[in-house]
PDB file of C-alpha atoms in Angstrom:
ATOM      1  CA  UNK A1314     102.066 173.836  16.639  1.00 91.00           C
ATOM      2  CA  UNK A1315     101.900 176.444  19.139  1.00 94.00           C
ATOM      3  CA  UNK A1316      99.621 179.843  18.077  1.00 95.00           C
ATOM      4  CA  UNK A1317      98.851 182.698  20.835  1.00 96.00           C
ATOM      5  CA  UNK A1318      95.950 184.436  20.848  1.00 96.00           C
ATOM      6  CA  UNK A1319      94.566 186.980  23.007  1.00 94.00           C
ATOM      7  CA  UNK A1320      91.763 186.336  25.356  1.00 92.00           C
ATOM      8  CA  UNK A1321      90.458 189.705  25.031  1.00 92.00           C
ATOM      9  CA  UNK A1322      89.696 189.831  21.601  1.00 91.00           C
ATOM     10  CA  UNK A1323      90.538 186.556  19.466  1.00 95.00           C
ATOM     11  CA  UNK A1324      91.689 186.927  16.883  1.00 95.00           C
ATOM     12  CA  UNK A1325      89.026 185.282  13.878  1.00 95.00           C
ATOM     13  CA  UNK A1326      91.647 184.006  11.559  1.00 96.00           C
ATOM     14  CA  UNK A1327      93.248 181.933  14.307  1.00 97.00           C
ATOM     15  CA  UNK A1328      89.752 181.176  15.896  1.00 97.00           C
ATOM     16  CA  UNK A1329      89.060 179.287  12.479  1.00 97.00           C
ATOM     17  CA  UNK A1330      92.573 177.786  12.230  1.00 97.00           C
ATOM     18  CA  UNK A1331      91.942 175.946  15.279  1.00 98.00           C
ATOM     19  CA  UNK A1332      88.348 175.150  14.477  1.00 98.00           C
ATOM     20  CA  UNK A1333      89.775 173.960  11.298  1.00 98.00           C
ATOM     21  CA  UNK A1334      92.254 171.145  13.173  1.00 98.00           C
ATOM     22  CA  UNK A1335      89.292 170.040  15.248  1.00 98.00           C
ATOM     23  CA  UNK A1336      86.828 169.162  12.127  1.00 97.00           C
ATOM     24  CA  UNK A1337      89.434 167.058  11.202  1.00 97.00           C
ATOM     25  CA  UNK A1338      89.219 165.275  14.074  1.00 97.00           C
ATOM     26  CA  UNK A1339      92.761 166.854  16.201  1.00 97.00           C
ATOM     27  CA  UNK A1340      93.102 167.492  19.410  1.00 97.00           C
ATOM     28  CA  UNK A1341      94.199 170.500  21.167  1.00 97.00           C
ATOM     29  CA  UNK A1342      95.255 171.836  24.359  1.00 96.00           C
ATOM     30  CA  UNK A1343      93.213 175.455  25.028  1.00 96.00           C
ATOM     31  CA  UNK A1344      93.046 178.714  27.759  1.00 95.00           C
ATOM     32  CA  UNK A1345      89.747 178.183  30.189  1.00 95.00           C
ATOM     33  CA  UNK A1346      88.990 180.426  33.272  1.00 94.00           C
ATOM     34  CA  UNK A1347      90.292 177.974  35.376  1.00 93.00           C
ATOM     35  CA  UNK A1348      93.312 175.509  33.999  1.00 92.00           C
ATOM     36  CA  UNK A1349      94.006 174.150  30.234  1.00 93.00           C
ATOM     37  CA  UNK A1350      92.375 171.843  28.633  1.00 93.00           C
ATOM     38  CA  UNK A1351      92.969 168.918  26.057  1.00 94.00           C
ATOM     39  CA  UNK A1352      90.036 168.668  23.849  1.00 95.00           C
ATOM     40  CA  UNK A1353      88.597 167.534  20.669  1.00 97.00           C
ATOM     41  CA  UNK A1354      85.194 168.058  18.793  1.00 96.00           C
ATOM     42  CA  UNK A1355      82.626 165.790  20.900  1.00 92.00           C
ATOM     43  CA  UNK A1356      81.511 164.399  16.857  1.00 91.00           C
ATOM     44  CA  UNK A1357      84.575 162.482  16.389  1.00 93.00           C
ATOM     45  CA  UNK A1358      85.277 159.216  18.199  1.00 90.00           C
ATOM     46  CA  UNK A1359      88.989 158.793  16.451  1.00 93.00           C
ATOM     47  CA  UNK A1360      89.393 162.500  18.182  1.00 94.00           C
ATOM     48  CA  UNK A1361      88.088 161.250  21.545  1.00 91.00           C
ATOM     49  CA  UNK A1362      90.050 158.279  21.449  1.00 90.00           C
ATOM     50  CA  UNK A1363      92.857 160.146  21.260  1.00 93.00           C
ATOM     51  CA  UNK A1364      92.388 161.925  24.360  1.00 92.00           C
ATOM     52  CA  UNK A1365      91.561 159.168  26.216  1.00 90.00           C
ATOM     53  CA  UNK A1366      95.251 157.275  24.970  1.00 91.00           C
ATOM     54  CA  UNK A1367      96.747 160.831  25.423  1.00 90.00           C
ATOM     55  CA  UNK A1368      95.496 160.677  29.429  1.00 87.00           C
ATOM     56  CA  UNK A1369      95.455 156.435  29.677  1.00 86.00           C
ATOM     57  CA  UNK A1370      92.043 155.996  30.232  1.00 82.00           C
ATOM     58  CA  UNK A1371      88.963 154.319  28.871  1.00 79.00           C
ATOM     59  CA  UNK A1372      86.059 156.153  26.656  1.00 72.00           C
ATOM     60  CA  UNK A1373      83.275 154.976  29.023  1.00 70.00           C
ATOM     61  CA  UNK A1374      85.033 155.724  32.071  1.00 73.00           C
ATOM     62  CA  UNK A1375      86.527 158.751  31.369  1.00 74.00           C
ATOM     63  CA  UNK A1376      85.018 161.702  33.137  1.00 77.00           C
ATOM     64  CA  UNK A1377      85.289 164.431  30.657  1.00 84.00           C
ATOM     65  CA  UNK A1378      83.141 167.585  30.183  1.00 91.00           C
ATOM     66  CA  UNK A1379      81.599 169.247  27.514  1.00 94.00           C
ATOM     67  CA  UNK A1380      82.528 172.809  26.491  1.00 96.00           C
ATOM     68  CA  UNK A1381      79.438 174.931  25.837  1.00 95.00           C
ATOM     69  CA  UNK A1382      78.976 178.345  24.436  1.00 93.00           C
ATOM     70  CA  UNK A1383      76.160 179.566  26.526  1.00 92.00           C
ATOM     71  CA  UNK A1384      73.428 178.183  28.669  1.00 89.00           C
ATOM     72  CA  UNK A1385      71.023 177.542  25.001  1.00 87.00           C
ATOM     73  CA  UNK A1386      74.025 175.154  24.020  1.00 85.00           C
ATOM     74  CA  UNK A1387      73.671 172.978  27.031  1.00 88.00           C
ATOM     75  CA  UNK A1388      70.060 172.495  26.952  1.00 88.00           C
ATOM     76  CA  UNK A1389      70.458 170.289  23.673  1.00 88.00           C
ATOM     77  CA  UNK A1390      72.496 167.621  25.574  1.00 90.00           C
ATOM     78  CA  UNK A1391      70.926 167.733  29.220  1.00 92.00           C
ATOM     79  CA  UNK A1392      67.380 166.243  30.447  1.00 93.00           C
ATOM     80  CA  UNK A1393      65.437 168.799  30.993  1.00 93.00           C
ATOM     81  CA  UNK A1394      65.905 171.042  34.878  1.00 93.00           C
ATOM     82  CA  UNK A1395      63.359 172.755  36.967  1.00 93.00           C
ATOM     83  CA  UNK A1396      63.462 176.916  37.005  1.00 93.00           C
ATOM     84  CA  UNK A1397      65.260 177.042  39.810  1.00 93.00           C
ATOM     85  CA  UNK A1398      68.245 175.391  38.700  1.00 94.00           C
ATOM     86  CA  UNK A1399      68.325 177.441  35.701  1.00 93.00           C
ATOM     87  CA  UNK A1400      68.295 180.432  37.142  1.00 95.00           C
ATOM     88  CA  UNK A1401      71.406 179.106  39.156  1.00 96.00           C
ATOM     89  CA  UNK A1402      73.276 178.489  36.006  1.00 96.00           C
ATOM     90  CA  UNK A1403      72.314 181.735  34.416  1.00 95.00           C
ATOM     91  CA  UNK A1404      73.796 183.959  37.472  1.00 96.00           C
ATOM     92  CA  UNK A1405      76.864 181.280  37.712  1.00 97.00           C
ATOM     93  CA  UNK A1406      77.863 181.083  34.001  1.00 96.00           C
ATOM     94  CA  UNK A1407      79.971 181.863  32.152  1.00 96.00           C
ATOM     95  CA  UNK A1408      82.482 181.014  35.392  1.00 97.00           C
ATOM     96  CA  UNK A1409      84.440 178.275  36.937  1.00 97.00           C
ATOM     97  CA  UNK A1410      82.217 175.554  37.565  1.00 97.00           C
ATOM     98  CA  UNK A1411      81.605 172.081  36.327  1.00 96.00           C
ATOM     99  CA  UNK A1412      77.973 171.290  36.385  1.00 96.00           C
ATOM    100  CA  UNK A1413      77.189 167.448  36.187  1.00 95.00           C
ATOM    101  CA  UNK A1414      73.279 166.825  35.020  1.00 94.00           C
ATOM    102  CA  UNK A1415      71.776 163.855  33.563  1.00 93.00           C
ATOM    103  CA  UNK A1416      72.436 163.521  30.128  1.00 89.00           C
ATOM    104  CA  UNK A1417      69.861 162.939  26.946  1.00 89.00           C
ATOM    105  CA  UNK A1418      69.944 161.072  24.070  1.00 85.00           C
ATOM    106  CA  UNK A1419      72.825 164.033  21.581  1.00 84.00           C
ATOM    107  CA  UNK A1420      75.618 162.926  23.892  1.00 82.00           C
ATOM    108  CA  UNK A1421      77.156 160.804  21.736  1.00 77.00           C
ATOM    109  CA  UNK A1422      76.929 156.705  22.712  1.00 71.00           C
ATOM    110  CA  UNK A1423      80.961 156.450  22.502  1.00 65.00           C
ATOM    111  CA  UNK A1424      80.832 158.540  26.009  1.00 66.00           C
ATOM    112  CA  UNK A1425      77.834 157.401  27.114  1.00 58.00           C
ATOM    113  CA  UNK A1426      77.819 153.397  27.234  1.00 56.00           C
ATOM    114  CA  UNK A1427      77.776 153.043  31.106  1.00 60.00           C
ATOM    115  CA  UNK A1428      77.010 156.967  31.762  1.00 66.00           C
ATOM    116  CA  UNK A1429      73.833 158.694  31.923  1.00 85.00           C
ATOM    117  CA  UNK A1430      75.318 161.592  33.429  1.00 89.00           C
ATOM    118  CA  UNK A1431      77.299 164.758  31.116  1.00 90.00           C
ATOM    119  CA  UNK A1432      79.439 167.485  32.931  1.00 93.00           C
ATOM    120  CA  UNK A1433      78.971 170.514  31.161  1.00 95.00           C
ATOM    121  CA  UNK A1434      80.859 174.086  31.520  1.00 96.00           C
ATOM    122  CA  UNK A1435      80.654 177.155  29.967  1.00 96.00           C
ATOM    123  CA  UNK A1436      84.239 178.775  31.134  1.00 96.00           C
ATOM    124  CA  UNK A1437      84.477 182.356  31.515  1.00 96.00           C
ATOM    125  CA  UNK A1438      87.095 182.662  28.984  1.00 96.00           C
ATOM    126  CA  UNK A1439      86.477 183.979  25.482  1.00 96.00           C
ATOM    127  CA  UNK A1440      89.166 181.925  23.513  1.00 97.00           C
ATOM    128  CA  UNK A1441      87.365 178.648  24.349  1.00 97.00           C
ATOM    129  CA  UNK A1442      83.946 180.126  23.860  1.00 96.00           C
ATOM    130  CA  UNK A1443      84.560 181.206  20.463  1.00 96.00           C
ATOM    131  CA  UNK A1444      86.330 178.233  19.553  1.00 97.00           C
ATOM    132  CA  UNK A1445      82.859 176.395  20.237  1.00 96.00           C
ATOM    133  CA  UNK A1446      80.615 179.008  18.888  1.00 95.00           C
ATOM    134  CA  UNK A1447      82.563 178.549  15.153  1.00 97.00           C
ATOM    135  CA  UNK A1448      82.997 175.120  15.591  1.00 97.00           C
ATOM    136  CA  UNK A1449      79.024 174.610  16.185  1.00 94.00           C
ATOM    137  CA  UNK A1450      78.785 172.307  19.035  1.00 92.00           C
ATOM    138  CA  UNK A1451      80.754 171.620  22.052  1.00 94.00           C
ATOM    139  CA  UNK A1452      84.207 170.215  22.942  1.00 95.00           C
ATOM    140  CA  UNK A1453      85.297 167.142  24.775  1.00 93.00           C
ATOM    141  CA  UNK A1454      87.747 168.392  27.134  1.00 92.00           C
ATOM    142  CA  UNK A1455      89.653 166.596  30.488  1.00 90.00           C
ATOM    143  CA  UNK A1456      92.617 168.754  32.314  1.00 84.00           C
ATOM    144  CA  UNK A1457      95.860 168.553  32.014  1.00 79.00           C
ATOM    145  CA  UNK A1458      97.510 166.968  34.895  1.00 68.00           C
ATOM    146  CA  UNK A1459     100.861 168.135  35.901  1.00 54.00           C
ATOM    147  CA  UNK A1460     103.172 164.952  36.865  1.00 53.00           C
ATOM    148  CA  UNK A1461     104.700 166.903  39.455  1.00 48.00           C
ATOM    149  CA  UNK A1462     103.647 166.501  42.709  1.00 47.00           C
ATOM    150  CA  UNK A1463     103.626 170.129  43.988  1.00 45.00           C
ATOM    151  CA  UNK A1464     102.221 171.678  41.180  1.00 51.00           C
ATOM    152  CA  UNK A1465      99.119 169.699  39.856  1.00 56.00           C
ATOM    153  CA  UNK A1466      98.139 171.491  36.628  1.00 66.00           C
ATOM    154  CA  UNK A1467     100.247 172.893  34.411  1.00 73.00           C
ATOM    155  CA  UNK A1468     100.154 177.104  33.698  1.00 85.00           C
ATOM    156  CA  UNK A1469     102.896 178.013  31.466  1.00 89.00           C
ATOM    157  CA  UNK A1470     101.576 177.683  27.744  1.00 91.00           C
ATOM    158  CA  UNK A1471     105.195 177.020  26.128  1.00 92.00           C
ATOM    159  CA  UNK A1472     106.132 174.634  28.573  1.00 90.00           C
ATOM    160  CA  UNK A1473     102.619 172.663  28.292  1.00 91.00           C
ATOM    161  CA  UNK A1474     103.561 172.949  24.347  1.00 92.00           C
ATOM    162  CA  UNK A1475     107.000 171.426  25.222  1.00 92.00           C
ATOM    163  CA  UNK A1476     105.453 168.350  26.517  1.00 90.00           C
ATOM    164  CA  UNK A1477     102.601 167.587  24.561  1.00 92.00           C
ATOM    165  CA  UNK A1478     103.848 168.839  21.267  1.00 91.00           C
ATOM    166  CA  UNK A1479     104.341 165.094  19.727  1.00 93.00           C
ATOM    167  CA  UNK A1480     100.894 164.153  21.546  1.00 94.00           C
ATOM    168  CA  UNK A1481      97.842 167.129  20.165  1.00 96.00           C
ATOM    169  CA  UNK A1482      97.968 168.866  16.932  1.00 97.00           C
ATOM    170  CA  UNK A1483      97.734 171.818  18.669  1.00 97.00           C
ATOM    171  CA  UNK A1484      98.527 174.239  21.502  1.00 96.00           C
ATOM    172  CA  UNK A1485      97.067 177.368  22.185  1.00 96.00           C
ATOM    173  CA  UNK A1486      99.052 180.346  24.322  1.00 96.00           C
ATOM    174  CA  UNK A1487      95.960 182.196  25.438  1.00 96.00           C
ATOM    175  CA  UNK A1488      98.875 183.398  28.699  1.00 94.00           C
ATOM    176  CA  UNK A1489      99.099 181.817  31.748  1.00 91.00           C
ATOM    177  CA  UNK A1490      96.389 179.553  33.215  1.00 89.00           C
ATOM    178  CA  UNK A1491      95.120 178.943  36.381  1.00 87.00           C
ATOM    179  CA  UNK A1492      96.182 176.262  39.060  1.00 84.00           C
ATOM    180  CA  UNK A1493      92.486 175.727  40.352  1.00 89.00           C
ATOM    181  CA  UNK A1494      90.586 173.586  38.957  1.00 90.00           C
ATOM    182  CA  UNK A1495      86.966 174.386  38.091  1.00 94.00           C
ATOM    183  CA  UNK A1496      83.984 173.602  41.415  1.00 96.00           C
ATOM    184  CA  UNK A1497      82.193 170.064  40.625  1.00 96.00           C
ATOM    185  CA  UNK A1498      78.674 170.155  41.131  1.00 97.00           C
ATOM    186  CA  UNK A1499      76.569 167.139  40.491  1.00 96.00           C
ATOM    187  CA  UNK A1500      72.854 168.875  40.061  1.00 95.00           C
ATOM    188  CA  UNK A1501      71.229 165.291  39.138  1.00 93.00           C
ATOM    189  CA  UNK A1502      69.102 164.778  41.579  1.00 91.00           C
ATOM    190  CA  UNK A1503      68.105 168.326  41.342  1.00 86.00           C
ATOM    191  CA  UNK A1504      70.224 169.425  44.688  1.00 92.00           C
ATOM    192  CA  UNK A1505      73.430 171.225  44.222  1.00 95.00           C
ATOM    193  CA  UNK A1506      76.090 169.011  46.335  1.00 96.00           C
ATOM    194  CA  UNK A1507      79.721 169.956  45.638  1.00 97.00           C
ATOM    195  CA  UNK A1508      81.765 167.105  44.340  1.00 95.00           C
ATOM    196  CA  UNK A1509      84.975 169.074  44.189  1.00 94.00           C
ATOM    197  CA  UNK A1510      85.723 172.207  45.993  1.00 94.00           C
ATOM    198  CA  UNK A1511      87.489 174.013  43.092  1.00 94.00           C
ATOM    199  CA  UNK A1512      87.927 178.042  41.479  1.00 95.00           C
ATOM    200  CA  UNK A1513      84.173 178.304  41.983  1.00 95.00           C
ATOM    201  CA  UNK A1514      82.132 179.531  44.955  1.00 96.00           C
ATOM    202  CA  UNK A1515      78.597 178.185  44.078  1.00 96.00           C
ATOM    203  CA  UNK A1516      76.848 179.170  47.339  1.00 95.00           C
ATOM    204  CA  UNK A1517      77.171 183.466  46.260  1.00 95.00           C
ATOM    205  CA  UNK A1518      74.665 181.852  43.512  1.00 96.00           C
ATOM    206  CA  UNK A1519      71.826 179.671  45.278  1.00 91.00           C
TER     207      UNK A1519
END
């Protein structure tokens, strides 16, 4: 199924109808500031198995990241970070960055066997953010990868509906995405270092 909706101003009725698919445990493929994303609700293991047969990879080495409303929403599955950091991630979010901390005990154990570590993002893109907000706690989400070997994400909404119709329960045309992926910054040891140069320009925030 394939619905549009309009980053601008979502439309509620579809916001729910696609909150509705993920509380039963679907997947879907959804608009962020940077590329799309395949995601499910972080609750449901059937859901996040899914994703990981979807993309071929195992639950406990998969590196997905979480889909947060706002910086409050992280806190509940992070450790705990000094002031300075947070002031970092309030002037840098909502944006294009992937922000890798060390994660507490609310990530749930199917993702967290061999990880103690949670990437978390809160995209600057109002479809996914109100997706989350209804839905009540954050998504699971990994990028699509484009199989082509020029163009590594996919942007066109119908065509990413074309292939992964028979695969998600759901596609949403939110217009064209991105080919950047979002900046990787692993902020575990309490340093920013760049994993992944990406959309994001983390330095205009330090």
């Amino acid at each position: 199924m394939l619905i549009k909706i309009y980053p601008e101003n979502p439309n509620e009725r579809a916001i729910e109808q696609v909150v509705d698919v993920l509380k039963k445990g679907g997947v879907i493929i959804y608009p962020t500031d940077t590329i799309y994303g395949l995601g499910c609700d972080i609750t449901n293991p059937k859901a996040i198995e899914k994703i990981c047969r979807i993309r071929g990879i195992k639950p406990e080495k998969a590196n997905f990241s979480f889909i947060c409303h706002d910086l409050k929403h992280i806190a509940d599955y992070i450790k705990p970070i000094d002031n300075t950091t947070f002031r970092v991630l309030k002037k840098a979010l909502p944006g294009p960055f992937t922000f890798i901390f060390n994660a507490n005990n609310n990530v749930p154990k199917l993702l967290s066997s061999n990880k103690k570590t949670v990437g978390i993002r809160v995209p600057d893109n109002n479809i996914a953010r109100c997706i989350v907000k209804e839905l009540g706690n954050p998504i699971l989400s990994t990028s699509i990868k484009d199989d082509d070997d020029v163009i590594e994400y996919s942007t066109d909404p119908e065509l990413i509906h074309e292939k992964y119709e028979n695969l998600v329960d759901l596609v949403i045309d939110g217009g064209y995405g991105d080919n950047e992926a979002s900046t990787v910054i692993d902020c575990t040891t309490g340093e920013f270092e760049v994993i992944r140069e990406g959309k994001g320009n983390i330095e205009e925030y330090l």
